[in-house]
XYZ file of C-alpha atoms in Angstrom:
506
model
C -10.288 18.631 20.642
C -7.802 15.845 19.953
C -8.350 16.164 16.206
C -7.749 19.928 16.374
C -4.471 19.498 18.242
C -3.364 16.808 15.824
C -4.158 19.063 12.865
C -2.178 21.960 14.331
C 0.782 19.658 14.941
C 0.694 18.408 11.373
C 0.471 21.966 10.035
C 3.652 22.791 11.941
C 5.355 19.663 10.644
C 4.338 20.388 7.060
C 5.718 23.925 7.333
C 9.022 22.540 8.610
C 9.091 19.997 5.764
C 8.502 22.655 3.120
C 11.178 24.910 4.628
C 13.543 21.953 4.531
C 12.679 21.410 0.884
C 13.701 24.963 -0.050
C 16.862 24.637 2.034
C 17.780 21.529 0.032
C 17.175 23.332 -3.264
C 19.290 26.250 -2.055
C 22.073 23.874 -1.075
C 21.949 22.280 -4.515
C 22.206 25.670 -6.179
C 25.138 26.613 -3.962
C 26.863 23.326 -4.812
C 26.826 24.028 -8.550
C 30.335 24.853 -9.789
C 30.775 28.232 -11.426
C 31.539 28.224 -15.144
C 33.885 31.198 -14.809
C 35.867 32.392 -11.762
C 35.209 36.027 -12.696
C 31.521 35.566 -13.378
C 29.282 37.964 -11.469
C 26.870 36.345 -9.016
C 23.404 35.828 -10.442
C 20.590 37.386 -8.479
C 17.791 35.303 -9.966
C 18.168 32.235 -7.732
C 14.899 30.708 -8.895
C 16.086 30.737 -12.508
C 19.454 29.364 -11.404
C 17.764 26.506 -9.559
C 15.757 25.532 -12.620
C 18.854 25.721 -14.809
C 20.609 23.349 -12.427
C 17.693 20.885 -12.562
C 17.182 21.084 -16.321
C 16.805 17.965 -18.408
C 20.095 16.699 -19.762
C 20.434 14.303 -22.665
C 23.434 12.426 -21.247
C 22.531 9.220 -19.417
C 23.971 9.339 -15.883
C 22.431 6.269 -14.250
C 24.762 3.304 -13.753
C 23.515 0.312 -11.811
C 25.487 -1.213 -8.948
C 24.906 -4.965 -8.566
C 27.046 -6.840 -6.014
C 28.102 -10.407 -6.762
C 25.818 -13.082 -5.365
C 27.889 -15.086 -2.892
C 27.474 -16.342 0.647
C 28.521 -13.563 3.022
C 27.275 -11.726 6.078
C 25.479 -9.176 3.919
C 23.330 -11.912 2.379
C 22.570 -13.443 5.787
C 21.612 -10.152 7.457
C 19.680 -9.010 4.391
C 17.754 -12.290 4.272
C 16.801 -12.012 7.955
C 15.635 -8.403 7.592
C 13.803 -9.255 4.379
C 12.089 -12.179 6.105
C 10.893 -9.989 8.984
C 9.806 -7.182 6.655
C 7.804 -9.573 4.463
C 6.226 -11.332 7.452
C 4.963 -8.141 9.091
C 4.295 -6.357 5.801
C 2.046 -9.152 4.539
C 0.003 -9.056 7.745
C -0.396 -5.270 7.672
C -1.185 -5.302 3.955
C 1.649 -2.897 3.112
C 4.030 -5.238 1.292
C 7.193 -4.375 3.239
C 8.923 -2.182 0.655
C 9.849 0.373 3.312
C 12.078 -2.287 4.891
C 13.274 -3.929 1.664
C 14.655 -0.811 -0.049
C 16.972 0.321 2.817
C 18.069 -3.283 3.390
C 18.982 -3.758 -0.271
C 20.837 -0.425 -0.444
C 22.576 -0.325 2.949
C 23.213 -4.005 3.685
C 23.549 -5.834 0.363
C 24.887 -2.862 -1.606
C 22.525 -2.195 -4.517
C 22.086 1.286 -5.939
C 18.787 3.014 -5.010
C 17.013 2.410 -8.308
C 17.977 -1.264 -8.466
C 16.866 -1.565 -4.833
C 13.465 -0.239 -5.864
C 13.141 -2.847 -8.623
C 14.198 -5.810 -6.447
C 11.898 -4.578 -3.694
C 8.971 -4.931 -6.105
C 10.051 -8.530 -6.797
C 9.976 -9.256 -3.057
C 6.597 -7.538 -2.662
C 5.213 -9.659 -5.508
C 6.408 -12.871 -3.845
C 4.968 -11.864 -0.470
C 1.679 -10.725 -2.029
C 1.303 -13.988 -3.979
C 1.787 -16.037 -0.809
C -0.624 -13.849 1.158
C -3.332 -14.065 -1.510
C -2.965 -17.860 -1.672
C -3.452 -17.935 2.105
C -6.361 -15.461 2.213
C -8.305 -16.649 -0.803
C -9.795 -19.488 1.269
C -10.506 -17.340 4.330
C -13.909 -15.955 5.286
C -15.006 -12.483 6.370
C -14.704 -12.140 10.179
C -18.326 -11.035 10.720
C -20.328 -11.784 7.564
C -21.093 -14.647 5.202
C -18.604 -13.317 2.651
C -15.064 -14.002 1.403
C -12.269 -12.265 3.288
C -11.198 -10.453 0.097
C -13.635 -7.746 -0.984
C -13.634 -8.136 -4.769
C -15.839 -5.088 -5.416
C -13.450 -2.916 -3.436
C -10.513 -4.379 -5.367
C -12.300 -3.732 -8.662
C -12.618 -0.041 -7.782
C -8.946 0.424 -6.851
C -6.868 -2.180 -8.713
C -7.111 -0.695 -12.247
C -6.123 2.721 -10.886
C -3.267 1.094 -8.977
C -1.951 -0.565 -12.156
C -2.183 2.743 -14.052
C -0.265 4.480 -11.274
C 2.425 1.804 -11.386
C 3.178 2.572 -15.042
C 3.455 6.279 -14.238
C 5.612 5.599 -11.179
C 8.090 3.427 -13.074
C 8.554 6.262 -15.565
C 9.108 8.722 -12.716
C 11.687 6.348 -11.245
C 13.714 6.720 -14.443
C 13.326 10.519 -14.570
C 13.505 11.682 -10.947
C 16.707 12.116 -8.977
C 17.103 10.309 -5.646
C 16.827 13.472 -3.548
C 13.489 14.341 -5.137
C 12.175 10.887 -4.291
C 13.418 11.336 -0.715
C 11.502 14.597 -0.252
C 8.338 13.044 -1.691
C 8.791 10.005 0.528
C 8.997 11.991 3.757
C 5.968 14.112 2.848
C 3.858 11.084 1.907
C 4.718 8.894 4.897
C 4.556 11.485 7.654
C 1.676 13.423 6.106
C 0.932 16.801 4.574
C -1.906 19.228 5.072
C -2.717 21.074 1.890
C -6.394 20.203 2.417
C -8.638 18.537 4.960
C -9.300 15.562 2.697
C -5.590 14.948 2.212
C -5.058 15.246 5.941
C -7.540 12.480 6.603
C -5.722 10.027 4.391
C -2.043 11.002 4.286
C -1.178 11.353 7.977
C -0.907 7.609 7.731
C 1.245 6.440 10.595
C -0.453 8.518 13.299
C -3.967 7.962 11.943
C -3.440 4.200 11.729
C -2.058 4.042 15.268
C -4.987 6.040 16.695
C -7.376 3.841 14.720
C -5.749 0.801 16.282
C -6.241 2.178 19.795
C -9.919 2.902 19.103
C -10.468 -0.567 17.673
C -8.687 -2.178 20.645
C -10.966 -0.354 23.102
C -14.102 -1.306 21.177
C -13.001 -4.938 21.054
C -12.402 -4.950 24.815
C -15.903 -3.621 25.528
C -17.588 -6.030 23.123
C -15.677 -9.056 24.411
C -16.753 -8.244 27.967
C -20.366 -7.772 26.901
C -20.462 -11.033 24.965
C -18.794 -13.009 27.771
C -21.148 -11.513 30.368
C -24.149 -12.321 28.215
C -23.123 -15.965 27.909
C -22.256 -16.256 31.587
C -25.433 -14.671 32.995
C -27.999 -16.089 30.606
C -26.460 -19.477 29.912
C -28.347 -20.012 26.693
C -29.445 -17.410 24.224
C -32.654 -17.649 22.353
C -33.126 -16.225 18.963
C -35.524 -13.617 20.389
C -32.995 -12.272 22.870
C -30.604 -10.868 20.312
C -32.270 -8.172 18.227
C -31.398 -5.339 15.928
C -33.401 -2.343 14.911
C -35.082 -2.192 11.565
C -35.191 0.892 9.392
C -38.325 2.072 11.193
C -36.509 1.931 14.535
C -38.508 -1.053 15.828
C -36.849 -4.187 17.216
C -36.312 -6.830 14.574
C -36.500 -10.351 15.980
C -34.261 -13.157 14.886
C -31.059 -11.408 13.817
C -27.777 -10.478 15.463
C -25.488 -7.485 15.041
C -22.448 -8.522 13.042
C -19.764 -7.549 15.580
C -21.704 -9.094 18.451
C -22.236 -12.280 16.451
C -18.571 -12.777 15.679
C -17.588 -12.217 19.294
C -20.039 -14.880 20.394
C -18.645 -17.160 17.693
C -15.110 -16.613 18.976
C -16.033 -17.177 22.623
C -18.106 -20.290 21.895
C -15.451 -21.872 19.684
C -12.430 -20.938 21.817
C -13.941 -21.907 25.185
C -15.972 -24.911 23.925
C -19.255 -23.356 25.095
C -22.505 -25.042 24.209
C -24.032 -23.423 21.143
C -27.083 -21.427 22.344
C -30.485 -22.403 21.003
C -31.383 -20.390 17.906
C -27.861 -18.951 17.529
C -26.372 -19.222 14.042
C -22.636 -19.856 13.860
C -20.911 -18.325 10.852
C -19.473 -20.689 8.264
C -15.752 -20.368 8.799
C -14.845 -22.538 5.806
C -16.387 -23.052 2.380
C -15.082 -24.522 -0.848
C -12.533 -22.503 -2.802
C -14.833 -22.200 -5.814
C -17.641 -20.802 -3.659
C -15.300 -18.364 -1.909
C -14.197 -16.557 -5.091
C -16.211 -13.925 -6.955
C -15.307 -15.111 -10.436
C -16.816 -12.248 -12.447
C -14.873 -9.574 -10.562
C -11.705 -11.676 -10.584
C -12.051 -12.159 -14.340
C -12.288 -8.399 -14.913
C -9.178 -7.813 -12.803
C -7.220 -10.450 -14.721
C -8.337 -8.986 -18.070
C -7.093 -5.532 -17.023
C -3.746 -7.013 -15.979
C -3.330 -8.934 -19.259
C -4.215 -5.911 -21.418
C -1.771 -3.632 -19.595
C 0.904 -6.339 -19.778
C 0.384 -6.620 -23.546
C 0.733 -2.847 -23.922
C 3.956 -2.860 -21.885
C 5.479 -5.643 -23.979
C 4.453 -3.910 -27.210
C 5.950 -0.657 -25.923
C 9.256 -2.456 -25.333
C 9.493 -3.175 -29.076
C 8.866 0.441 -30.074
C 11.340 3.311 -30.251
C 11.445 5.284 -27.007
C 9.556 8.588 -27.241
C 8.267 7.787 -30.733
C 4.616 8.356 -31.636
C 3.950 4.626 -31.295
C 5.586 4.630 -27.846
C 3.311 7.388 -26.529
C 0.178 5.906 -28.120
C 0.830 2.594 -26.351
C 1.393 4.474 -23.100
C -1.834 6.459 -23.331
C -3.871 3.387 -24.308
C -3.512 2.247 -20.695
C -5.810 5.084 -19.586
C -9.067 3.939 -21.261
C -8.471 0.332 -20.143
C -7.919 1.125 -16.467
C -10.207 4.138 -16.112
C -12.968 2.296 -17.955
C -13.051 -0.646 -15.533
C -12.827 1.530 -12.408
C -15.534 3.820 -13.817
C -17.729 0.780 -14.441
C -17.487 -0.187 -10.766
C -17.853 3.422 -9.585
C -21.044 3.979 -11.609
C -22.608 0.813 -10.214
C -21.700 1.864 -6.671
C -23.148 5.331 -7.240
C -26.425 3.920 -8.578
C -26.658 1.401 -5.752
C -26.482 -1.666 -7.996
C -23.345 -2.759 -6.164
C -22.143 -2.205 -2.631
C -19.015 -2.700 -0.580
C -20.525 -5.640 1.301
C -17.587 -6.046 3.691
C -18.740 -2.928 5.569
C -21.701 -4.933 6.868
C -24.874 -3.016 7.698
C -23.222 0.376 7.207
C -24.933 2.305 4.414
C -22.443 4.029 2.098
C -23.459 7.311 0.515
C -21.405 7.174 -2.673
C -21.078 10.714 -3.973
C -19.324 11.458 -7.246
C -16.542 13.553 -5.720
C -15.847 10.857 -3.126
C -15.511 8.152 -5.784
C -13.199 10.409 -7.810
C -11.047 11.024 -4.723
C -10.836 7.299 -3.985
C -9.763 6.546 -7.567
C -7.219 9.361 -7.330
C -5.708 7.801 -4.236
C -5.537 4.498 -6.106
C -3.440 6.173 -8.812
C -1.314 7.891 -6.150
C -0.663 4.568 -4.414
C 0.484 3.070 -7.715
C 2.721 6.030 -8.574
C 4.455 5.877 -5.198
C 4.719 2.108 -5.417
C 6.342 2.151 -8.849
C 8.582 5.120 -8.094
C 9.756 4.189 -4.579
C 9.573 0.388 -4.624
C 6.782 0.274 -2.033
C 3.538 -1.637 -1.872
C 0.438 0.413 -2.562
C -0.879 -0.816 0.786
C 0.893 2.087 2.503
C -1.918 4.258 1.164
C -4.696 1.722 0.549
C -4.490 0.197 4.041
C -5.183 3.410 6.003
C -7.684 4.490 3.332
C -9.685 1.258 3.673
C -9.720 1.649 7.456
C -11.054 5.201 7.065
C -13.797 3.781 4.835
C -14.895 1.512 7.687
C -13.525 -1.758 6.290
C -12.617 -4.341 9.000
C -8.828 -4.697 9.533
C -8.596 -8.289 8.245
C -10.544 -7.413 5.093
C -8.552 -4.204 4.614
C -5.237 -6.057 4.787
C -6.360 -8.936 2.551
C -7.928 -6.701 -0.106
C -4.977 -4.289 -0.205
C -2.586 -7.219 -0.668
C -4.841 -8.708 -3.358
C -4.726 -5.442 -5.320
C -0.969 -5.174 -4.740
C -0.404 -8.600 -6.313
C -1.571 -7.263 -9.676
C 0.239 -3.926 -9.438
C 3.513 -5.286 -8.030
C 3.723 -8.077 -10.614
C 3.111 -5.511 -13.345
C 5.942 -3.321 -12.062
C 8.245 -6.372 -11.971
C 7.547 -6.944 -15.668
C 8.234 -3.280 -16.445
C 11.490 -3.263 -14.474
C 12.531 -6.512 -16.165
C 11.994 -4.924 -19.580
C 14.139 -1.996 -18.382
C 16.793 -4.478 -17.144
C 16.793 -2.913 -13.684
C 17.579 -5.977 -11.523
C 19.739 -9.147 -11.569
C 17.498 -12.199 -11.942
C 19.335 -14.555 -9.473
C 19.092 -12.030 -6.626
C 15.470 -11.269 -7.476
C 14.460 -14.944 -7.476
C 16.237 -15.681 -4.188
C 14.879 -12.682 -2.290
C 11.384 -13.154 -3.719
C 11.519 -16.741 -2.427
C 12.507 -15.498 1.041
C 9.599 -13.034 1.027
C 7.153 -15.726 -0.112
C 8.050 -18.071 2.753
C 7.997 -15.192 5.244
C 4.513 -14.125 4.142
C 3.127 -17.624 4.718
C 4.715 -17.733 8.174
C 3.504 -14.237 9.081
C -0.074 -14.920 8.027
C -0.189 -18.216 9.920
C 1.366 -16.927 13.153
C -0.549 -13.650 13.351
C -3.758 -15.410 12.323
C -3.356 -17.766 15.282
C -2.677 -14.845 17.639
C -5.805 -13.019 16.442
C -7.934 -16.128 16.965
C -6.555 -16.642 20.482
C -6.857 -13.009 21.585
C -9.892 -12.124 19.481
C -8.336 -8.787 18.546
C -8.081 -7.816 14.890
C -6.652 -4.448 15.988
C -3.259 -6.186 16.028
C -3.255 -5.795 12.241
C -3.753 -2.028 12.553
C -0.831 -1.690 14.990
C 1.400 -3.695 12.628
C 0.312 -1.428 9.756
C 1.115 1.735 11.739
C 4.471 0.337 12.869
C 5.485 -0.618 9.326
C 4.577 2.834 7.984
C 6.481 4.644 10.738
C 9.533 2.371 10.473
C 9.598 2.776 6.708
C 9.444 6.558 6.971
C 12.430 6.590 9.322
C 14.564 4.070 7.403
C 13.855 5.300 3.884
C 14.003 8.970 4.854
C 17.302 8.500 6.674
C 18.815 6.567 3.776
C 17.752 9.168 1.231
C 19.033 12.130 3.246
C 22.409 10.443 3.836
C 22.895 9.753 0.123
C 21.734 13.254 -0.769
C 24.334 14.854 1.527
C 27.116 12.741 0.000
C 26.140 13.761 -3.517
C 26.068 17.427 -2.558
C 29.554 17.114 -1.059
C 30.855 15.467 -4.240
C 29.040 18.066 -6.399
C 27.453 15.305 -8.466
C 24.684 15.974 -10.958
C 21.371 15.864 -9.102
C 18.868 16.915 -11.731
C 16.335 15.078 -13.861
C 17.218 12.282 -16.262
C 15.994 12.168 -19.843
C 13.680 9.189 -20.334
C 14.108 9.433 -24.110
C 17.863 8.818 -23.855
C 17.521 5.903 -21.427
C 18.921 2.631 -22.756
C 18.369 -0.587 -20.732
């Protein structure tokens, strides 16, 4: 019943969004100056709209970089950037939804430069978060916190999407990006599968509430079990085998971790036969080196193609060949992981005992969302975690693992976009280094503080609420900024069509 009401509400919202889109296009057409005062009005408004948005060979983009000096803008921007990086690193979203409005409204960068510097900050925050998480263990299983198989499925697609998104950032006008931004963050309903994954803020918040309630019930059960029975024996905690019969000598994962938390936090005596999870192992043992090596190889190959492309003539045959060579590299690695998942030779172990039925269409959809996350990240200056985070939660990945794995994948994609924006000369290096440093420190602080809170309260659902809050706040701030700038450009009758990537000169 609740799902049906939510779907109806989102259908209404999507209809309103699409109506607003056509209103904006109509306003743009009306704002176009007439070439002749005596010219008869043209009845074909669709054709007129496309003529207004046609590709033009003149380069119109001019960056706006304020001088780097100590002032209130720097102070306020640093504080907001610190908070955005701290919460964004915990939620696994990067914080780009806070960085871009801060850079544009407070410090004074133009929108496209704000996007590029935002990726620098996301890279700094992601690097700090990965350094913190790479030693951490899975909350319920004898595994690393980062799910390397999950990263291997999504990261190559994310990197491919980044390259596409950076190109779109050069081509698309700001108002187009604004419309896409609002649709993506708030959600659209062209199909049921899209609904499940794109109504991100609401879905994440509801997921957080469900997780909070489950944690409350399980904490009470575990505490009652310890209090009433005193000591547990290995035979008292059982799970069911595949045949439905009790299996002696094992514990359900969620129940086990709750007992671990209660025993360690309250200094309870360890029950006889109860196995405490290893909370710390050596760094070498905690890394899946084969999967990490594949991810690094993909990153290096794409980086080499980007550098080679920088030395070719834009839009030449060599330029497009180097662009399209990224597809076999990225699709090949993701397909390798997808085939192994489909055949059952690999599994997403972080899901615990849950059996995943990997169908072909589902794997294709997941890879498609990886590309989409990269496109939006490169185009809008966001972290791909805005899509990957809610998607991982829908897949049944625990919140801590979801956040850590999304950030791990974002480190590769965000650093790649920084290289691409550097080759395009889209940001001033002193500002980028300073703000990336602020984000790096903030990410360390955020991970440490929130990690302590989760250990004290025993509630990983805090991460889901932070994720939902960051998505909602980003939708409001970025959407508001884009609409305000769009209105000003309409009033000034500025050109608001596509740019020509072939005429772009860094």
